[in-house]
mmCIF file of C-alpha atoms and ligand atoms in Angstrom:
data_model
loop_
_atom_site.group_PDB
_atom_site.id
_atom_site.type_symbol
_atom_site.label_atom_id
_atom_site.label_comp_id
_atom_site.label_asym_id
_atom_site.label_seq_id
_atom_site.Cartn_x
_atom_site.Cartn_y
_atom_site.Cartn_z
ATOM 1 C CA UNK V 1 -5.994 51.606 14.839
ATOM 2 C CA UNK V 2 -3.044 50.347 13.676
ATOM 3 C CA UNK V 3 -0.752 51.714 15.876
ATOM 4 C CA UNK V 4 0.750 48.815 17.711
ATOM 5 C CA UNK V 5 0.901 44.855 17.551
ATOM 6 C CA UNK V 6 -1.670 43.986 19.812
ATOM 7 C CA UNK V 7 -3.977 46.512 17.743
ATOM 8 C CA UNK V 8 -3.259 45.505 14.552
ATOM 9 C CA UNK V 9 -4.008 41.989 15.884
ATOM 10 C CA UNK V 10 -6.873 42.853 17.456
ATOM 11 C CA UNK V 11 -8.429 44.443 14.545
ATOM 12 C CA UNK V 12 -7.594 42.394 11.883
ATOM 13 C CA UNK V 13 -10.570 41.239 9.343
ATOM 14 C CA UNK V 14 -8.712 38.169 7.844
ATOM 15 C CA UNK V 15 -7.004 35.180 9.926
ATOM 16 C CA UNK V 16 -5.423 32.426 8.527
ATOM 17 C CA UNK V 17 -5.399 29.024 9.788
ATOM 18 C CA UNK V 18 -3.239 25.939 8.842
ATOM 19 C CA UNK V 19 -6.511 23.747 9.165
ATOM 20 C CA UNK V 20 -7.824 25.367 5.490
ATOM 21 C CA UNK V 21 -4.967 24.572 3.969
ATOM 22 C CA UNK V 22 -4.308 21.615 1.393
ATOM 23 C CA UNK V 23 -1.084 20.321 0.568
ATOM 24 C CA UNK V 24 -0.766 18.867 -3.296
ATOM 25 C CA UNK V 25 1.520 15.828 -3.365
ATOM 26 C CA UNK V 26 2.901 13.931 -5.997
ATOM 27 C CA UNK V 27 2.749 10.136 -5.739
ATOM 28 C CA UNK V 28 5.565 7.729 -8.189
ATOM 29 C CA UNK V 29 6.395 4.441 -8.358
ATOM 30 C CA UNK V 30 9.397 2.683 -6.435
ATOM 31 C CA UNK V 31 10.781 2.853 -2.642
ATOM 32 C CA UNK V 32 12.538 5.588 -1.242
ATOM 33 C CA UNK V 33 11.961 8.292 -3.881
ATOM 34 C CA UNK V 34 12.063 12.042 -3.220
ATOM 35 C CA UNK V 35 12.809 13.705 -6.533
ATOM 36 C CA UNK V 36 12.670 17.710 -6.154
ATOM 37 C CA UNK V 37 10.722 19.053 -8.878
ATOM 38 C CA UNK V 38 13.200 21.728 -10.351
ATOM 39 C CA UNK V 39 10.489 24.626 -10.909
ATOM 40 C CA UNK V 40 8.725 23.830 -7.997
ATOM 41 C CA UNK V 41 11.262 23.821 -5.333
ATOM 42 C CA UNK V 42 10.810 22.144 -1.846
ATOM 43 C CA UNK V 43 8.295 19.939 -3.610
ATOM 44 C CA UNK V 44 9.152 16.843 -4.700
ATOM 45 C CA UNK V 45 7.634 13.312 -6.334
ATOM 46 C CA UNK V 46 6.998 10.528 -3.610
ATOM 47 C CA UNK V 47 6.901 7.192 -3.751
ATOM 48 C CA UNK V 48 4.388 5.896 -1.388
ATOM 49 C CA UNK V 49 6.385 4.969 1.947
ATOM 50 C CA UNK V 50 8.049 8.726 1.402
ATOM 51 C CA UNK V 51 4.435 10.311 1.154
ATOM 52 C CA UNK V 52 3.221 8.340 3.947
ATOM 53 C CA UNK V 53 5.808 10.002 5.658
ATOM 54 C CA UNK V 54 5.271 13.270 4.151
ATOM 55 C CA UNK V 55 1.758 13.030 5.437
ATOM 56 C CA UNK V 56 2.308 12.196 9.230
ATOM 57 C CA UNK V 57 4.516 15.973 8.916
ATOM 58 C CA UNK V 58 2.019 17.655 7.332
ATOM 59 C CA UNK V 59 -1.210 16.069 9.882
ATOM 60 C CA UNK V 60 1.593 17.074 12.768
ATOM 61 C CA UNK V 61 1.375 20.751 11.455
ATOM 62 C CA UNK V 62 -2.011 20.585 11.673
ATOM 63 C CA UNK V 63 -2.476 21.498 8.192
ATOM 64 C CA UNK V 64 -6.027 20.493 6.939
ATOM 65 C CA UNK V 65 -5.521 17.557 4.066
ATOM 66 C CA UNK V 66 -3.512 16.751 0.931
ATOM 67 C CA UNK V 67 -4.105 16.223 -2.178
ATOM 68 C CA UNK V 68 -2.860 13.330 -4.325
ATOM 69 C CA UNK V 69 -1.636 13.483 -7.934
ATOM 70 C CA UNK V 70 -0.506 9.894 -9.430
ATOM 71 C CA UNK V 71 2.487 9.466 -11.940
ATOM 72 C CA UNK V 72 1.656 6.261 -12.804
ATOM 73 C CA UNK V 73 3.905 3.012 -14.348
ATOM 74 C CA UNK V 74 2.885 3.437 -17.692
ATOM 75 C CA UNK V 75 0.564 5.505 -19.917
ATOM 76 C CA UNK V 76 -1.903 4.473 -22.387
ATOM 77 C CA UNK V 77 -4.892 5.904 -24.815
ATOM 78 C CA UNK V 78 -7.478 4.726 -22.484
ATOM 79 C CA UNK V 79 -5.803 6.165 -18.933
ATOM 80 C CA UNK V 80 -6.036 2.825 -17.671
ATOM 81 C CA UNK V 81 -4.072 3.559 -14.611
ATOM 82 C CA UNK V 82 -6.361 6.533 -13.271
ATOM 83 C CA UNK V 83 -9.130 4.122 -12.163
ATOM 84 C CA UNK V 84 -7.569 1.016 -12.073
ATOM 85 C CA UNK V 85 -8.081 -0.288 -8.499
ATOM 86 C CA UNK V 86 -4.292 -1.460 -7.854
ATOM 87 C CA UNK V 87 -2.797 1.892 -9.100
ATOM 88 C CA UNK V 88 -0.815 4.334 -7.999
ATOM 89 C CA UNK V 89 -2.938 6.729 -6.048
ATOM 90 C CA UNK V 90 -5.142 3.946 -5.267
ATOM 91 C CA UNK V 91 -2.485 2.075 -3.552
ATOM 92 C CA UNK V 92 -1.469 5.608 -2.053
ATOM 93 C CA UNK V 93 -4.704 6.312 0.042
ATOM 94 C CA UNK V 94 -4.558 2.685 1.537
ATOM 95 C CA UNK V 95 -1.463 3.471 2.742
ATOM 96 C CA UNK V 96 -2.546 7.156 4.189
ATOM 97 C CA UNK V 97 -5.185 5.739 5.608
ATOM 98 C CA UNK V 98 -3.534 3.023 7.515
ATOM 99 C CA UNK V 99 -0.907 5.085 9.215
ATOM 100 C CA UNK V 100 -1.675 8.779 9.252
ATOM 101 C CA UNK V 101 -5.322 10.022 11.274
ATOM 102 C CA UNK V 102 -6.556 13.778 11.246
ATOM 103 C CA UNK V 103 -5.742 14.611 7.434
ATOM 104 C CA UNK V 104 -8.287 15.103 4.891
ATOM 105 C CA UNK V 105 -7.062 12.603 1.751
ATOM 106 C CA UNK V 106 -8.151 14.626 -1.389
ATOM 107 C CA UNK V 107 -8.027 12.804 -4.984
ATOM 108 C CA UNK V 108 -7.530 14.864 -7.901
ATOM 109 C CA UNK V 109 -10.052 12.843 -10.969
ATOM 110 C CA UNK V 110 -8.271 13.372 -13.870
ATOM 111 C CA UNK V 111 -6.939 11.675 -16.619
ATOM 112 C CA UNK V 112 -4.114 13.640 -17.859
ATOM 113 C CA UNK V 113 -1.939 12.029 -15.890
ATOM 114 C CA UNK V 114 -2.575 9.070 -17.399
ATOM 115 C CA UNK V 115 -2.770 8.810 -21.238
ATOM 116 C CA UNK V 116 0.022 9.038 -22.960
ATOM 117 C CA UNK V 117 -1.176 12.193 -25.262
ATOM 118 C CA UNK V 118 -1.216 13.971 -22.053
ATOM 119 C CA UNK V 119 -4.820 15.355 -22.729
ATOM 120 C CA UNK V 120 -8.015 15.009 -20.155
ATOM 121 C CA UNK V 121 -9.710 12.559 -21.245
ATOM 122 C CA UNK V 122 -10.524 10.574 -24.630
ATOM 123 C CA UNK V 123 -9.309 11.532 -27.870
ATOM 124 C CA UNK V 124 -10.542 10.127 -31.237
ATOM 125 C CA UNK V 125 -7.973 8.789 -33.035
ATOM 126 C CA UNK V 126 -6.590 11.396 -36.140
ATOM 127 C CA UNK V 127 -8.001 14.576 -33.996
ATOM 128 C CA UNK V 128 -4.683 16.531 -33.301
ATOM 129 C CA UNK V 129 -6.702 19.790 -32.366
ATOM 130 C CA UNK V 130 -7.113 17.443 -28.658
ATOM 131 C CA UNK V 131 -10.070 18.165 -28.737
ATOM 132 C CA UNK V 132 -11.862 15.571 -25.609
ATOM 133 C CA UNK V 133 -14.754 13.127 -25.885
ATOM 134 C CA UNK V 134 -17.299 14.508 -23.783
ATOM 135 C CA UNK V 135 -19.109 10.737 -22.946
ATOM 136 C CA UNK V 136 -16.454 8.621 -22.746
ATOM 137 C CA UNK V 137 -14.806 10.293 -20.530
ATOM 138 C CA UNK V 138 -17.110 10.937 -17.640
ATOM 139 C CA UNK V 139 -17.483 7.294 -17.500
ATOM 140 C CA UNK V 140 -13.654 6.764 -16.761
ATOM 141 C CA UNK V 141 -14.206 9.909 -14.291
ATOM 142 C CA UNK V 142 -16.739 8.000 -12.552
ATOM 143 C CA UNK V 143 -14.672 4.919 -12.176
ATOM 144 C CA UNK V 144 -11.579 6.851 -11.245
ATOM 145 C CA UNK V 145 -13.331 8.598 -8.459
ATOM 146 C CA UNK V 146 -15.002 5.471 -7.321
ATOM 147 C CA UNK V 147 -11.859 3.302 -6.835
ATOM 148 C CA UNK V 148 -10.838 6.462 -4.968
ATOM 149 C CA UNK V 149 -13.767 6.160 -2.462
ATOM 150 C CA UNK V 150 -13.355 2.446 -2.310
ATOM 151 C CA UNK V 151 -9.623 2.883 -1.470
ATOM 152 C CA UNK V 152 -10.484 5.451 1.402
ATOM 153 C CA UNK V 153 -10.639 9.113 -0.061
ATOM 154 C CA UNK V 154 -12.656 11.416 2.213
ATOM 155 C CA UNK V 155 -13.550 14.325 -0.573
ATOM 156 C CA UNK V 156 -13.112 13.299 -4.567
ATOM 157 C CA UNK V 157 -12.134 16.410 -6.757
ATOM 158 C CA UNK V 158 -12.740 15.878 -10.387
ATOM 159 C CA UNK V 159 -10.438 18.459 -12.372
ATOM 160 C CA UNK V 160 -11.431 18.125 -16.373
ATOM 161 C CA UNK V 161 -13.991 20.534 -16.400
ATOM 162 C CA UNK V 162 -15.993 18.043 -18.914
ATOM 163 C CA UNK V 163 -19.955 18.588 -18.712
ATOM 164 C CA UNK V 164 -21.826 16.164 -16.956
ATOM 165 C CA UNK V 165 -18.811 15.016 -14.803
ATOM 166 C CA UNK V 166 -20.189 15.876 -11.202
ATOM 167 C CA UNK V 167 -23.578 14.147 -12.007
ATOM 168 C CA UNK V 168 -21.890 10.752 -13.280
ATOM 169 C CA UNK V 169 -19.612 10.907 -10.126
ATOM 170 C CA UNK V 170 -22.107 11.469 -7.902
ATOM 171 C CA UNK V 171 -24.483 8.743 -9.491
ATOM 172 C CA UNK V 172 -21.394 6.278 -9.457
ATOM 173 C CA UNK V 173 -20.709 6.854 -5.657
ATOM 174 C CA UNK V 174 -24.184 7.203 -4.434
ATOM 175 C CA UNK V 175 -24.935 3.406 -6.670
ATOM 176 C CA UNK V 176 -22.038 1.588 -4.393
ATOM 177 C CA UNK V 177 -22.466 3.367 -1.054
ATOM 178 C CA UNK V 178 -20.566 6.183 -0.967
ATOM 179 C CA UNK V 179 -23.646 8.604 -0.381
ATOM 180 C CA UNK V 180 -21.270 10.272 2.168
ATOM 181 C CA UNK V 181 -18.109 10.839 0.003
ATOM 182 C CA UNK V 182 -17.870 14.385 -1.134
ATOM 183 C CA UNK V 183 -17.179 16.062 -4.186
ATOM 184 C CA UNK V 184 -15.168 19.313 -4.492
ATOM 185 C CA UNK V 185 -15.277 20.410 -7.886
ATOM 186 C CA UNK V 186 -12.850 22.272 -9.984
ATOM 187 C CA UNK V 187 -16.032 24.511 -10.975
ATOM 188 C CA UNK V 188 -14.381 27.347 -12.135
ATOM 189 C CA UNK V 189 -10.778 26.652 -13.914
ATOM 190 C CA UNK V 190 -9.156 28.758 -16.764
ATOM 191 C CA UNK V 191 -6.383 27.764 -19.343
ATOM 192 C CA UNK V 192 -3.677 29.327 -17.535
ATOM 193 C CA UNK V 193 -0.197 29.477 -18.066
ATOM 194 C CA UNK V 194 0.326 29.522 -14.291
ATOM 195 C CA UNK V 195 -0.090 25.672 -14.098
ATOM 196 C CA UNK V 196 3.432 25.497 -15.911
ATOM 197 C CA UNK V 197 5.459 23.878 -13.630
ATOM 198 C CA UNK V 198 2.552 21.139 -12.277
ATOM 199 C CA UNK V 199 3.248 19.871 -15.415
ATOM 200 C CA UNK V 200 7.143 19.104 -14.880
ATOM 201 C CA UNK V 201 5.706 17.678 -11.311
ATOM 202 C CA UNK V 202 3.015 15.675 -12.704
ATOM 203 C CA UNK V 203 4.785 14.924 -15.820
ATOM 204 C CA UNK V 204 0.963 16.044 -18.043
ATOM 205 C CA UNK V 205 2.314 18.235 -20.778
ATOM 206 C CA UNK V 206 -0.246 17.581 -23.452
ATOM 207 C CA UNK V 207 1.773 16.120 -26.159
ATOM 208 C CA UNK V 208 -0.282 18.357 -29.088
ATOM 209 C CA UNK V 209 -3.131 21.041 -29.251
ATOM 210 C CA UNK V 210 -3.795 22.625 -25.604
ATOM 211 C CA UNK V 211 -6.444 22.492 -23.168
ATOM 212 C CA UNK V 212 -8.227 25.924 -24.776
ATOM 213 C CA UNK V 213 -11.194 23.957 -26.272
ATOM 214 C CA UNK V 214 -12.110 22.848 -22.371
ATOM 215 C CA UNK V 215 -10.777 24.698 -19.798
ATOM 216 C CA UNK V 216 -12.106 28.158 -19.388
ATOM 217 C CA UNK V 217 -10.723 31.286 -21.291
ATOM 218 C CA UNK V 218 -9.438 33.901 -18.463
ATOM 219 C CA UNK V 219 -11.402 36.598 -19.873
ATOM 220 C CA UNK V 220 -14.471 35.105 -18.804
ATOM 221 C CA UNK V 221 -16.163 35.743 -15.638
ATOM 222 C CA UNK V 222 -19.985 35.504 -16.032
ATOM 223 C CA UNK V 223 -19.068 31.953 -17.453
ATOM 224 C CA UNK V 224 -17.013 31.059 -14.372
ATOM 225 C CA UNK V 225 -20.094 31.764 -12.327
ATOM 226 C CA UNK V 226 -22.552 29.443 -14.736
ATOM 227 C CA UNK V 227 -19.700 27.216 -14.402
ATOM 228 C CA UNK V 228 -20.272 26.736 -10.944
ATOM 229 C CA UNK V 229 -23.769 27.013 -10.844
ATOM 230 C CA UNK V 230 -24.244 23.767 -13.056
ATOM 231 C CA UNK V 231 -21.844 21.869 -10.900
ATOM 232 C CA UNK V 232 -24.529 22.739 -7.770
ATOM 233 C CA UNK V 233 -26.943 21.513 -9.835
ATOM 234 C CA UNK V 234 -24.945 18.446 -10.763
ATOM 235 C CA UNK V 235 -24.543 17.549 -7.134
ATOM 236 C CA UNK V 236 -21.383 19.568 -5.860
ATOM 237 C CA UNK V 237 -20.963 19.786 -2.035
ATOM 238 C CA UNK V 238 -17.848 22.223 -2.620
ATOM 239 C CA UNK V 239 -16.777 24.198 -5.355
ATOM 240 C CA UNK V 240 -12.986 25.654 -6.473
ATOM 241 C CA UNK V 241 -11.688 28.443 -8.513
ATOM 242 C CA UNK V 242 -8.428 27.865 -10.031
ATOM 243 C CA UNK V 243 -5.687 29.413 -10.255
ATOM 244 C CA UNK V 244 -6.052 31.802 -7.353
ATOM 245 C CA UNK V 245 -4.190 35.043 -7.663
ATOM 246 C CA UNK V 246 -4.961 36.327 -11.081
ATOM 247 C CA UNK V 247 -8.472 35.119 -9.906
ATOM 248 C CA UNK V 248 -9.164 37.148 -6.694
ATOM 249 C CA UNK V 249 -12.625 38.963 -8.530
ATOM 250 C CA UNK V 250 -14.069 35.769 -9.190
ATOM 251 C CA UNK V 251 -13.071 34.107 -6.032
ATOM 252 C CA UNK V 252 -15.275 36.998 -4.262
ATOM 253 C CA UNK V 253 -17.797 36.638 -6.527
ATOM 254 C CA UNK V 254 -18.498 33.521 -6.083
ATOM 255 C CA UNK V 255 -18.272 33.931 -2.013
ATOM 256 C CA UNK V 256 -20.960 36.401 -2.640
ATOM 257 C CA UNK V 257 -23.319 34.241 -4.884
ATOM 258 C CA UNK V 258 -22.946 30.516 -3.448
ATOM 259 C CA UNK V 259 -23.589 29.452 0.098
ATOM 260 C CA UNK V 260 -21.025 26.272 -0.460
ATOM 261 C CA UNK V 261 -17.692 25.494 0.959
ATOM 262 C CA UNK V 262 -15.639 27.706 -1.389
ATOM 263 C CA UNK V 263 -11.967 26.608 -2.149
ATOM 264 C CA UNK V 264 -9.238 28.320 -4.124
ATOM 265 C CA UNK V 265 -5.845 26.237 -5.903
ATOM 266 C CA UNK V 266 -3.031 28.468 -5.663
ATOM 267 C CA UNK V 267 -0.956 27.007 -8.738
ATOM 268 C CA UNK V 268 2.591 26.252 -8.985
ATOM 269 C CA UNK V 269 2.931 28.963 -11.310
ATOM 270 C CA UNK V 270 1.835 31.580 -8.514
ATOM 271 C CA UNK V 271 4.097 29.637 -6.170
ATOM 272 C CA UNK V 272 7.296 29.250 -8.201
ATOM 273 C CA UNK V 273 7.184 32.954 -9.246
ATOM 274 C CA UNK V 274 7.543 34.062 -5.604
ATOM 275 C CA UNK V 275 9.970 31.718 -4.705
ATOM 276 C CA UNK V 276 11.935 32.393 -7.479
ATOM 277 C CA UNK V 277 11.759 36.252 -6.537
ATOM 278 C CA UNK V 278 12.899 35.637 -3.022
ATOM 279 C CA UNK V 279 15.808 33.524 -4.101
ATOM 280 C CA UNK V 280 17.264 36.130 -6.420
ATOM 281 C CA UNK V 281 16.613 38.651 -2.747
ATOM 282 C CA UNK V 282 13.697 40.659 -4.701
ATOM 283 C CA UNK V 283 10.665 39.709 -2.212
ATOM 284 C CA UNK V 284 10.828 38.719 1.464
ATOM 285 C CA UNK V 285 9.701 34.963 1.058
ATOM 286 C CA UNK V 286 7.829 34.934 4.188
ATOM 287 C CA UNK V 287 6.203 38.433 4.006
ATOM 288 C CA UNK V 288 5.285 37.498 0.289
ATOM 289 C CA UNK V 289 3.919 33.930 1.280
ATOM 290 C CA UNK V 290 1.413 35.225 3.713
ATOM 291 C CA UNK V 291 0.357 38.652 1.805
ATOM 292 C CA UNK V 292 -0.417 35.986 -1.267
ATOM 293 C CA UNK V 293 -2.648 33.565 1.280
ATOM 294 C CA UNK V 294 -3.927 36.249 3.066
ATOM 295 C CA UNK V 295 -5.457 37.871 -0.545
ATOM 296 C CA UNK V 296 -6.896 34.322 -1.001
ATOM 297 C CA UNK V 297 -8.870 34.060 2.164
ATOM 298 C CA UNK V 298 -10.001 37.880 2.386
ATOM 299 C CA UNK V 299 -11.659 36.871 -1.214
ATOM 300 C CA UNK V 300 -13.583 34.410 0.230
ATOM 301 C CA UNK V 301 -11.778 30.854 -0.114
ATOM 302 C CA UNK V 302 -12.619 29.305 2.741
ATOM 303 C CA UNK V 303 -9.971 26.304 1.832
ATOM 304 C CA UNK V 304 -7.194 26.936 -0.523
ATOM 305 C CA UNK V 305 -4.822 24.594 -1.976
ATOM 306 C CA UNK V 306 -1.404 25.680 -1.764
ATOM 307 C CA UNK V 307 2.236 24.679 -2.218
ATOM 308 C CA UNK V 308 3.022 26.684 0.743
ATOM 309 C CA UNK V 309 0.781 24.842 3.423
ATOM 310 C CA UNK V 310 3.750 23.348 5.171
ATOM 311 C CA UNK V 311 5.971 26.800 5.542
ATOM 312 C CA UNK V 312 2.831 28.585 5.998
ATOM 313 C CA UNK V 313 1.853 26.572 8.939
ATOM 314 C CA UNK V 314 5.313 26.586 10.695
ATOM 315 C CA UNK V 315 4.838 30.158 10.397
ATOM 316 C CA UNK V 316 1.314 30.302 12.189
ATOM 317 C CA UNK V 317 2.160 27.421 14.653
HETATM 318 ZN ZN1 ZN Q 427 -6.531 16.881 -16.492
#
């Protein structure tokens, strides 16, 4: 059966397709910015008249959506600029929306980006361990994912992993009429040290302590699935285990147990690593770009997020 081409083809259990695919994209202030982000290469900071542009490429490949992390102006305590109506990825999605049709815009709800400790969401004042109010911060969750929906975002993915974050999202939304806006939820993501160089890109190094005491450990699998089981509850249309790779087991797992759009992030970490092995002539880029996707989907992500969305779908056009 796997004697020829046309076999092979014929035969084969897994297909990709460039509409699953997400592209992340970084969004800075200023006019005609494209910075490369050194670990990251081919992948750069935008400002917004270069991402607009971005996007009409990436909707021309066919390539399923984007998704849109801010770097904003300044930084504060409170994160001010994640769900301030006039900011960066606000301003971002208005300008998508006016000029690009047929791509999914994705916002990543976060706050790291945004307060100048670098950590998810609220920190009392003294607590170096960065250890996250809970409370506070789903309310500036809900407002950040809000002005998202109000600027134009078709799906809202809240990142933090905080409890209670899909439910005050969801009530937010549903309160000003965005009953039809859908949440994707980071359900299942794990303190990994793959997400190293997002942080050059997105400029979100925590500035003390680490993000141990909420995202998951990657030991944990039976968590990863209660995880995602009390984001259902909470009201999540789609769910997303992050990163990918070193997460095939629970990416199948989870195909297996919940009936819900199932996405996977592919991390810059997993991306740099085989880039960085094909430049030094160790792995055949393309062979190892599509073997690494392929693993993805044959899991069971039905979307996955991936640095390699553009290349990939040249590739499949
Ligand atoms: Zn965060």
């Amino acid at each position: 059966m796997r004697a020829t081409a046309p076999l092979r083809d014929m035969v084969r259990e897994t297909r990709l397709d460039p509409a699953q695919f997400v592209l992340p994209l970084f969004v800075c202030p200023g006019e005609g910015i494209k910075r490369e982000i050194g670990a990251m290469p081919d992948n750069y900071q935008m400002s917004i008249d270069e991402i607009v542009k971005e996007c009409a490429e990436v909707a021309g490949l066919g390539i399923g959506g984007i998704i849109l992390f801010g770097l904003p102006e300044t930084k504060d305590e409170l994160a001010s600029g994640a769900y301030d109506d006039h900011g960066i990825v606000q301003r971002a999605i208005r300008a998508i929306k006016a000029e690009v049709a047929n791509l999914l815009v994705i916002t990543d709800v976060c706050n790291c980006e945004y307060t100048s400790h670098g950590h998810c969401g609220f920190i009392k004042t003294g607590d170096v361990e960065g250890r996250v109010d809970n409370d506070v911060t789903l309310q500036w969750l809900a407002k950040s994912a809000l002005s998202h929906a109000r600027a134009g975002a078709d799906i809202v993915a809240p990142s933090d992993m905080m409890d209670g974050r899909v439910w005050a999202i969801r009530q937010a939304l549903d309160a000003n009429g965005f009953e039809m806006t859908p949440i994707l939820s980071y359900a299942a993501k794990f303190a990994s040290v793959f997400y190293g160089p997002f942080r050059e890109a997105a400029d979100s190094a925590p500035q003390f302590g680490d993000r141990r005491s909420y995202q998951m450990d990657p030991a944990n699998a039976r968590e990863a699935m209660r995880e995602i089981e009390l984001d259902l509850e909470e009201g999540a249309d789609m769910i997303m285990v992050k990163p990918a790779m070193p997460y095939l087991d629970l990416i199948a797992k989870a195909r297996e147990r919940f009936d819900v759009p199932l996405a996977a992030y592919q991390v810059s970490g997993e991306y740099s690593m085989i880039v960085a092995a094909a430049r030094n002539g160790w792995l055949d880029y393309e062979r190892a770009m599509m073997e690494s996707l392929t693993s993805i989907a044959r899991a069971g992500a039905g979307m996955i997020l991936t640095y390699f969305s553009k290349p990939a779908a040249r590739l499949l056009g």
